Amino acid sequence: MRVGVYICHCGFNIAGFLDIDELVRYAESLNDVVIVRDYRFMCSNPGQELIRDDIEKLNLDRVVVAACSPNLHEATFRRVLSESGLNPFFLQIANIREQCSWVHSDKVKATEKAKRIIRSAVERVKHHTALESKRVNVIPRVLVIGGGIAGISASLLIAEAGVEVYLVEREPTIGGNMAKFDKVFPTLDCAACILTPKMTAVKENPNIKLYTNSEVVEVRGSVGNFKVKIRVKPRFIDEDACTGCMECVDSCLYYPTIPSKFDEKIGFRKPIYMPFPQAIPNTPIINPDECLYFITNKCPMYCEDVCEADAINFEQEERIEEVEVGAIVIATGYKLFDPSEISEYGYGRYKNVFTALQVERMLNSTGPTGGRIVVNGREPERVAIVHCVGSRDERYRRYCSRVCCMYSLKLAHLIKERTNAEVYNFYIDMRAFGKGYEEFYRSVLEEVKVVRGKVAEITDIPMNDDERREVERGRVIVVFEDTLLGRVERIPFDMVILSPAIEPSDGTKELARILKVSLDENGFFREIHPKLAPTVVAPGIFVCGCAQGPKDIQDSVAQAESAAGQALSMINRGFVELEPTTAYVDEEKCSGCGMCVPVCPFQAIEVVSVNGHVRARIDESLCMGCGVCAASCPSRAIRHRLFESETIRAEILSLL
Amino acid sequence: MVEVLSESYQNKFGYEGLTRCYQCGNCTAICPVSDGRFPRRLIAHLRWGRIERFDEVWLCLQCKLCDEFCPRDTNPSLAMQTLKRISVENGSVPPHIGEFLMNVYRRRNPWGHSRMKRGEWMKDLNVPTVKDCEFDWLWFVGCANSFDSRVLGVTEKIARILNELEISYAVLGRDEGCCGNDVKRIGEDGLFELLMEENFKVFKRYGVERIITHSPHCYNTFKNDYNIEVKLFLELLHDFINDGSVELKHEFKKVVTYHDSCFLGRYNNIYELPREILRSVPGLKLVEMRSNRRTSICCGGGAGNIAVGYQGKVQPSILRVKEALDVNADVLAVACPFCKIMLEEASKSVNCNLKVLDVVDIVYHSMYGEGL
Amino acid sequence: MCSGSCPYGESLDFTPRMLVLMSNFGEVRFTDTIWLCSSCYLCTFRCPSRIKITDEVLPKIREIALEREVPEELSRTLMNIMRYGNPFGLPQRERVGWVKELEFEVPFLEDVKRTDVLFIPGCYGSYHSRCREVTKTIARLFRMMDLDFAVLKGERCIGDHCRLLGEFGLFEELAAKNVKLLNRYEFNKIVTPDAHAFNSLKNEYPKFGLSANVLHHSQFFAENIENFEFDKLDYKVTYHDPCFIGRWNGDFQSSRIILERIGVELVEMKRNRENALCCGGGGGGIWLDSLVRSKVKERLSERRVREAYELGVDVIVTSCILDIPMFEDAIKVLNLDVRVMDISEIMMEALR
Amino acid sequence: MICVIVRAVPDLVEGLEIEERDVRPYRYIANELDEYAVEHAVSLKEKYNERVEVIGIASEDAYDEIDESLYMAIAKGVDKAYKVKIPKTTSYKIADALSDFLKKFDIILTGTLAVDEFYGVLGATIADKLDIPYVGGVRSIEIEGDSVIVKKELGGGAYLVLKVKKPALFGILSLEKPPRYVPISKLRSVMRSAEIEELKVKVEEDVLDVRFLEPPKPEVEFIDGDPEEVAEKLAEIIRGLIS
């Protein structure tokens, strides 16, 4: 065998720490190694050229690249091999950056470790066999999960390219959280003016099949070929027949006493309701857990009487629809952290304390107060907005929720505009990072007071008579330290708005399980690489919007369209290449015990009868090469391409 | 006293830079006399609309150095002036500033000298007064140049130069008041207006249209607050040197460094004029100190501190003298009587051989070969 | 966050935040408001960055302060602890003086060598006349349970206050002595009514080689509540969460279980559980009364008693022995009509 | 009620013009110690909410110039200002003339002495006429019921603390903190709005002649020369003095 070893300096990342000359000398001494080269950036064009030349001139048949993680450039170097006429799988990457130069402090020992890593790669690569990539056709349809602004944007872009989209939304209407807003920063555009045309476009686009009040319950298959089950919950009103006249809602004899989820529980609705007037589909919904017909069966059913379109159908039942798609876009968005967990802020205990979304609903002209800010029945005179509630907090959510600074400033501006109240913003760091944000911040600074300091406590326990009077007026006292002045202050407020952290929507974990993708430490979908593939979660599964991490509308839309582009690019190509590093069954050894079937996370294995013998069979288009089956097989009948026992043994032995 | 203002607090203070401040602390770090409590922290107080008694505000010399370093054009010095104004309005003024203001109010000069004696310096000189001649220019002598023995020599030299150049000028003599520049910087706007009205009345009585002055303090306020035509004596000198009317014959073989007066430099952007004059003196070697031009530090005489001396722990004048010594200068040239007074004292107190001379002194020496 | 949370925040010259900054920069400045901290742990508990302000930052600065300027009352008390092993300056043999006041005999561990429950009343429980009543009540309850328990003659001050005051040397000395003594004998668990002693024994003494099951008496009684038959008491009570039991050791329930079992009407103060207000006695606060009085408008104990009184309760129940003198003093100062009882005392009352 | 007596005195900074039978100041100002008395009265007003009135006494020449000081007193917080024109006269006559007006006050303050009255008897004389106690050299005043507690300076840092029953008259010598500053804008607005009531009192003129007795000039001799010479001469002079 003729092995070439290529050691990358990676600028100073590797060469600044490891003794490259020593590594070169060592690699040259290894068996079968015919050439060792080092270069500043092996992944660059001249670096690749080195390998190409050597393969041609020195007739190499195996290549080891000692560089960064294979996640980054394995594909690059495989391409180099195949362009030079070598099977791309005759490559092994020795990771001497992430596993060596970056993580150690002793240069000599680290160099020693790098030597071992290179040696093991050389030994391993000799066992590599030639593999062929397989092509799988891509079904030219896309599933979009979540109908917020990200999901809508992605769906529209894909549909406009002529590709069919299934848009699945859990709520009775699309629009997501953005539909709750009144205005958006930094331009102070009306949110509805931006969103509702897009929602209508979704409804009207023939390429989009909209499933509201629905959930994805099962996903099988793999990239290019997913089989998806969607549970469509009954709405009890026929969407096609309904004209959206709202007569049924008006006629319902139930008083509007149920806290509306859409109105963040500050508004009330009936059991039959439309979340908001511009909802898409423009059809009310009946909640069977609240409707008298379902609970008592003793309802005069005025709604049915008044409906001239005969759209009301109490007999509707839940149904499961199955669709087949080539790609999936996750756009499940976010929910707010529940600030009642922070007991010192008294959310839920004091009538004066609201979340930012509640105030968004108050400010919205279609909201429960018709756009008026009301606390205890009157307009507030002094309002506090508390940033970072639960965000950047080791006790609750450690990450920065990114949008709170800006939306808090926006709320401050809107409240100032509507009520002329005195507004205080309490921040820890003001993060105005986007285009036009700093300018917005500056303009808001002219009208509100910003205080640097995290609010410690919101209380109604007065310290003196002045405070007692304020508390009796229905105010609460906010205690904080102005850290710029180094002084602890207590100020009474009529209204306190908490800007809670953004966290993944309910059901994110469940969806991750269904899609077999991983979540990051904060519960958001984990992208493959933050820079190289920020929208890709797994082959054929893309993520956008707040499902991937907190972000504002601009970024959500941009990412949604990027995810849509990824999906379209795949569909346009028509096929995907599958990694050939799959498992296969040695039918001689297989006893057909079926141990492997339940452990496969991709449902790729079934037990079939072959020539009268029961044998396991692996559908290699579904296999993702995780190796669980190979490990579980008691008779070692399942083997794994590129991870044969001999290969791994050679790798391990040479490490020792 | 604490005042919480709910509405339009910025208008009330008449200081618009307020909301622009993002509390970076550049101003505090750069301020040579700050003890860390101002200006940043006081701007935060202003932002809050909470005004209390801040004694540290009187440490501020209104030298405007912080303004040069402010990334947001907040003009911290203006904030300090605003706070001083509020303090003055509330009557909370430290004794030394109160004395300064009372002296200016009662006697029209910071030292409390008799007004009768304002013209005494010209007893033996042939200086025309407005009462007895026609004139083009009014020479506004200024308080320091009229009273303080440390700079009277400069006044006499200016008089001789003006006379010899046959410039049509006159002085007000006993009728001259105080220009009020530092009164304004202290924030005593009432007194400033009083002085301004009075000065205008006097100018009108004698038909004054144009003013020459040597003091940058007078120059600044006449130019920016009175809006009257005013020329710096050094400008005049510069013109005459350039057109050859003034001949610099005698060599001045010294290493000279020039200290920028705040009111010439940062307030009025005059950095090069005195330097050009100095360069035209034969034999003179001009060197620059570590902080010069925009970043020059104050002498410590501004904002009412000239009469009793700067009260802070850090004496900027001493810092300045040390800087001059660092560049091995023989002479520290100044263009402001206040700077001369402060720096001369500092130079004596650090006990060094550094001579503090006005630019006029040097030019005079070069013209006549005497007077040092 | 920390500074705003601090119940004495407004009276501090240097707020907790500034102390953290100082210890980061390594430049320490302080005034005598440094002694105001009563180690209620609110700042530490709420810290979004989980900085151990009460346990680490503050004591380290206090350690420096101890070398420079110590309030007179504090130096006297620390001297007493050093010389006599208790803050009162009373003789060591008096520590078990309360045993003689009982109508039955309590064995000494020094004599019996082994026991089931080792009862450590702590300095206040041993010397302070009002707290001694609690100690005796607990001993009687143990007796009713037919418990095999014993007390120590030779124990020294547990020293949690010394640690929080930055007197690390003294704390280490006390801890070493106590651990040495404890390790000489056999016992299954330690029960103490002193929340501060409890905290130190549980969280700090293991560093000095103690490995014992430490229980607070409220926890012990809550576990053994089935052994008692109570008559329903017609009291309206409120429960004060001691900082060291509640916030810092996470036990909000034990005393409430007992109270529920007794059947009194329990009303909660506005600041309860993790937000409870400190009695002001911790971190040496109990010895610094005149300093605290000179620095703050209203002491924490007064604030707390007033808060409880406004609920219209008959009894303020607490489970930390320090709270009793603190609250009773505050009640006298404010001239209120309300009783303060330890959880064991209310148990005893319900048993009669 | 508190009354402060403020006298107009020659401004010594501006100097005097000495004539044959008169001494003419260029300018008059309020007596400094009387201004201190105003300061004390205003702090008493702030502390105990007492009404404070001020009466300015000035000669014909100073009659206009006293206004400024009275307005300044009003700007500081005095409730009412009067002024009286007096001819050249002695303190005894002034006391005679004012005693009627001053009867209604229970605390009367004035400077212990004035630059034109170093023997400091005005206060004492008035007190005598009113038959009330007088304390001079006062540094601080506090009211306690119907008594007044004053600190009297004894010199050398020593104080005497006295408790005096009201009504009483106090001669002020010093202040505990420097006098407050009055913003000129406030002063000017007071000048526009407030009025000074002119008190018509008949005062007898009994000073006819003011003469300037020039003190004999001391003989001063400057010794020039280098240190040795100077020392020599100096030694000689000292020798002469001793022998």
Tab-separated table of N, CA and C in Angstrom, chain A residues 399-468:
chain	number	residue	atom	x	y	z
A	399	TYR	N	-28.969	31.537	28.115
A	399	TYR	CA	-28.621	32.256	26.879
A	399	TYR	C	-29.289	33.628	26.828
A	400	CYS	N	-28.806	34.444	25.920
A	400	CYS	CA	-29.425	35.742	25.671
A	400	CYS	C	-30.555	35.537	24.683
A	401	SER	N	-31.718	36.102	24.985
A	401	SER	CA	-32.871	35.885	24.105
A	401	SER	C	-32.902	36.873	22.948
A	402	ARG	N	-31.951	37.714	22.891
A	402	ARG	CA	-31.593	38.467	21.686
A	402	ARG	C	-32.582	39.555	21.270
A	403	VAL	N	-33.875	39.331	21.367
A	403	VAL	CA	-34.803	40.330	20.848
A	403	VAL	C	-35.393	41.212	21.944
A	404	CYS	N	-35.207	40.816	23.204
A	404	CYS	CA	-35.932	41.503	24.280
A	404	CYS	C	-35.547	42.971	24.393
A	405	CYS	N	-34.253	43.276	24.227
A	405	CYS	CA	-33.841	44.673	24.355
A	405	CYS	C	-34.642	45.517	23.380
A	406	MET	N	-34.715	45.041	22.153
A	406	MET	CA	-35.357	45.858	21.138
A	406	MET	C	-36.861	45.914	21.325
A	407	TYR	N	-37.484	44.755	21.635
A	407	TYR	CA	-38.938	44.857	21.763
A	407	TYR	C	-39.324	45.618	23.026
A	408	SER	N	-38.444	45.558	24.044
A	408	SER	CA	-38.734	46.346	25.239
A	408	SER	C	-38.683	47.835	24.919
A	409	LEU	N	-37.715	48.213	24.098
A	409	LEU	CA	-37.635	49.619	23.703
A	409	LEU	C	-38.850	50.004	22.869
A	410	LYS	N	-39.255	49.046	22.015
A	410	LYS	CA	-40.425	49.320	21.187
A	410	LYS	C	-41.653	49.511	22.071
A	411	LEU	N	-41.819	48.621	23.047
A	411	LEU	CA	-42.961	48.757	23.961
A	411	LEU	C	-42.884	50.080	24.700
A	412	ALA	N	-41.664	50.433	25.130
A	412	ALA	CA	-41.493	51.696	25.845
A	412	ALA	C	-41.975	52.847	24.971
A	413	HIS	N	-41.570	52.800	23.710
A	413	HIS	CA	-41.961	53.878	22.801
A	413	HIS	C	-43.475	53.901	22.614
A	414	LEU	N	-44.058	52.723	22.387
A	414	LEU	CA	-45.507	52.685	22.117
A	414	LEU	C	-46.294	53.127	23.342
A	415	ILE	N	-45.842	52.714	24.526
A	415	ILE	CA	-46.565	53.096	25.737
A	415	ILE	C	-46.455	54.598	25.959
A	416	LYS	N	-45.269	55.111	25.726
A	416	LYS	CA	-45.061	56.555	25.858
A	416	LYS	C	-46.010	57.289	24.899
A	417	GLU	N	-46.112	56.748	23.710
A	417	GLU	CA	-46.928	57.394	22.689
A	417	GLU	C	-48.410	57.343	23.041
A	418	ARG	N	-48.839	56.196	23.577
A	418	ARG	CA	-50.277	56.037	23.836
A	418	ARG	C	-50.714	56.677	25.144
A	419	THR	N	-49.867	56.615	26.153
A	419	THR	CA	-50.333	57.033	27.479
A	419	THR	C	-49.588	58.232	28.035
A	420	ASN	N	-48.476	58.560	27.433
A	420	ASN	CA	-47.619	59.612	27.968
A	420	ASN	C	-47.157	59.296	29.394
A	421	ALA	N	-47.129	58.010	29.710
A	421	ALA	CA	-46.651	57.624	31.045
A	421	ALA	C	-45.140	57.812	31.098
A	422	GLU	N	-44.654	57.821	32.324
A	422	GLU	CA	-43.213	57.871	32.517
A	422	GLU	C	-42.704	56.434	32.405
A	423	VAL	N	-41.828	56.163	31.468
A	423	VAL	CA	-41.418	54.782	31.234
A	423	VAL	C	-39.958	54.593	31.624
A	424	TYR	N	-39.706	53.548	32.393
A	424	TYR	CA	-38.338	53.193	32.775
A	424	TYR	C	-38.006	51.847	32.165
A	425	ASN	N	-36.838	51.742	31.554
A	425	ASN	CA	-36.370	50.440	31.083
A	425	ASN	C	-35.197	50.001	31.960
A	426	PHE	N	-35.319	48.822	32.535
A	426	PHE	CA	-34.244	48.302	33.378
A	426	PHE	C	-33.477	47.248	32.587
A	427	TYR	N	-32.230	47.514	32.277
A	427	TYR	CA	-31.488	46.580	31.444
A	427	TYR	C	-30.194	46.180	32.126
A	428	ILE	N	-29.605	45.094	31.635
A	428	ILE	CA	-28.272	44.728	32.141
A	428	ILE	C	-27.234	45.183	31.122
A	429	ASP	N	-27.429	44.753	29.873
A	429	ASP	CA	-26.637	45.273	28.771
A	429	ASP	C	-27.626	45.582	27.671
A	430	MET	N	-27.458	46.680	26.999
A	430	MET	CA	-28.393	47.010	25.933
A	430	MET	C	-27.819	46.454	24.631
A	431	ARG	N	-28.555	45.538	24.041
A	431	ARG	CA	-28.019	44.872	22.852
A	431	ARG	C	-28.825	45.279	21.634
A	432	ALA	N	-28.358	46.308	20.966
A	432	ALA	CA	-29.031	46.809	19.776
A	432	ALA	C	-28.117	46.509	18.603
A	433	PHE	N	-28.207	45.275	18.087
A	433	PHE	CA	-27.152	44.775	17.219
A	433	PHE	C	-27.491	44.878	15.744
A	434	GLY	N	-28.764	45.103	15.398
A	434	GLY	CA	-29.156	44.973	13.991
A	434	GLY	C	-29.089	46.273	13.247
A	435	LYS	N	-29.455	46.174	12.004
A	435	LYS	CA	-29.431	47.348	11.143
A	435	LYS	C	-30.542	48.312	11.581
A	436	GLY	N	-30.169	49.515	11.837
A	436	GLY	CA	-31.164	50.511	12.239
A	436	GLY	C	-31.547	50.429	13.698
A	437	TYR	N	-31.000	49.463	14.425
A	437	TYR	CA	-31.410	49.285	15.820
A	437	TYR	C	-30.827	50.366	16.719
A	438	GLU	N	-29.539	50.652	16.509
A	438	GLU	CA	-28.884	51.655	17.342
A	438	GLU	C	-29.600	53.001	17.186
A	439	GLU	N	-29.981	53.306	15.972
A	439	GLU	CA	-30.663	54.565	15.711
A	439	GLU	C	-32.003	54.577	16.442
A	440	PHE	N	-32.661	53.420	16.418
A	440	PHE	CA	-33.947	53.303	17.105
A	440	PHE	C	-33.752	53.501	18.611
A	441	TYR	N	-32.717	52.866	19.127
A	441	TYR	CA	-32.406	52.975	20.548
A	441	TYR	C	-32.199	54.436	20.916
A	442	ARG	N	-31.441	55.125	20.091
A	442	ARG	CA	-31.167	56.526	20.391
A	442	ARG	C	-32.424	57.363	20.379
A	443	SER	N	-33.307	57.057	19.432
A	443	SER	CA	-34.515	57.881	19.371
A	443	SER	C	-35.422	57.576	20.561
A	444	VAL	N	-35.428	56.313	21.002
A	444	VAL	CA	-36.267	55.990	22.164
A	444	VAL	C	-35.687	56.613	23.431
A	445	LEU	N	-34.358	56.704	23.471
A	445	LEU	CA	-33.703	57.308	24.641
A	445	LEU	C	-34.209	58.709	24.921
A	446	GLU	N	-34.669	59.385	23.879
A	446	GLU	CA	-35.130	60.753	24.063
A	446	GLU	C	-36.391	60.805	24.924
A	447	GLU	N	-37.137	59.716	24.961
A	447	GLU	CA	-38.434	59.829	25.626
A	447	GLU	C	-38.593	58.924	26.843
A	448	VAL	N	-37.718	57.961	27.013
A	448	VAL	CA	-37.861	57.097	28.182
A	448	VAL	C	-36.579	57.145	29.005
A	449	LYS	N	-36.683	56.633	30.234
A	449	LYS	CA	-35.493	56.571	31.066
A	449	LYS	C	-34.965	55.154	31.024
A	450	VAL	N	-33.698	55.014	30.808
A	450	VAL	CA	-33.128	53.675	30.868
A	450	VAL	C	-32.227	53.594	32.088
A	451	VAL	N	-32.338	52.507	32.805
A	451	VAL	CA	-31.587	52.328	34.034
A	451	VAL	C	-30.802	51.046	33.906
A	452	ARG	N	-29.506	51.123	34.155
A	452	ARG	CA	-28.719	49.904	34.092
A	452	ARG	C	-28.778	49.237	35.463
A	453	GLY	N	-29.323	48.054	35.483
A	453	GLY	CA	-29.453	47.355	36.755
A	453	GLY	C	-30.606	46.388	36.653
A	454	LYS	N	-30.373	45.168	37.142
A	454	LYS	CA	-31.424	44.168	37.082
A	454	LYS	C	-32.371	44.401	38.253
A	455	VAL	N	-33.644	44.358	37.966
A	455	VAL	CA	-34.613	44.542	39.038
A	455	VAL	C	-34.506	43.371	40.009
A	456	ALA	N	-34.403	43.681	41.299
A	456	ALA	CA	-34.217	42.628	42.288
A	456	ALA	C	-35.538	42.094	42.785
A	457	GLU	N	-36.512	42.972	42.873
A	457	GLU	CA	-37.711	42.560	43.563
A	457	GLU	C	-38.849	43.483	43.145
A	458	ILE	N	-40.023	42.893	42.995
A	458	ILE	CA	-41.229	43.694	42.799
A	458	ILE	C	-42.111	43.352	43.983
A	459	THR	N	-42.479	44.360	44.754
A	459	THR	CA	-43.104	44.046	46.028
A	459	THR	C	-44.240	45.018	46.322
A	460	ASP	N	-45.141	44.613	47.180
A	460	ASP	CA	-46.164	45.548	47.638
A	460	ASP	C	-46.037	45.774	49.141
A	461	ILE	N	-44.861	45.467	49.667
A	461	ILE	CA	-44.649	45.699	51.096
A	461	ILE	C	-43.965	47.048	51.255
A	462	PRO	N	-44.669	48.026	51.813
A	462	PRO	CA	-44.092	49.371	51.886
A	462	PRO	C	-43.054	49.471	52.980
A	463	MET	N	-42.108	50.382	52.788
A	463	MET	CA	-41.061	50.605	53.783
A	463	MET	C	-41.364	51.837	54.616
A	464	ASN	N	-42.153	52.753	54.076
A	464	ASN	CA	-42.470	53.958	54.831
A	464	ASN	C	-43.856	54.452	54.415
A	465	ASP	N	-44.256	55.570	54.970
A	465	ASP	CA	-45.622	56.037	54.729
A	465	ASP	C	-45.855	56.443	53.289
A	466	ASP	N	-44.851	57.054	52.667
A	466	ASP	CA	-45.009	57.440	51.263
A	466	ASP	C	-45.312	56.206	50.426
A	467	GLU	N	-44.529	55.166	50.678
A	467	GLU	CA	-44.717	53.949	49.898
A	467	GLU	C	-46.065	53.311	50.227
A	468	ARG	N	-46.454	53.423	51.477
A	468	ARG	CA	-47.739	52.845	51.869
A	468	ARG	C	-48.863	53.492	51.058
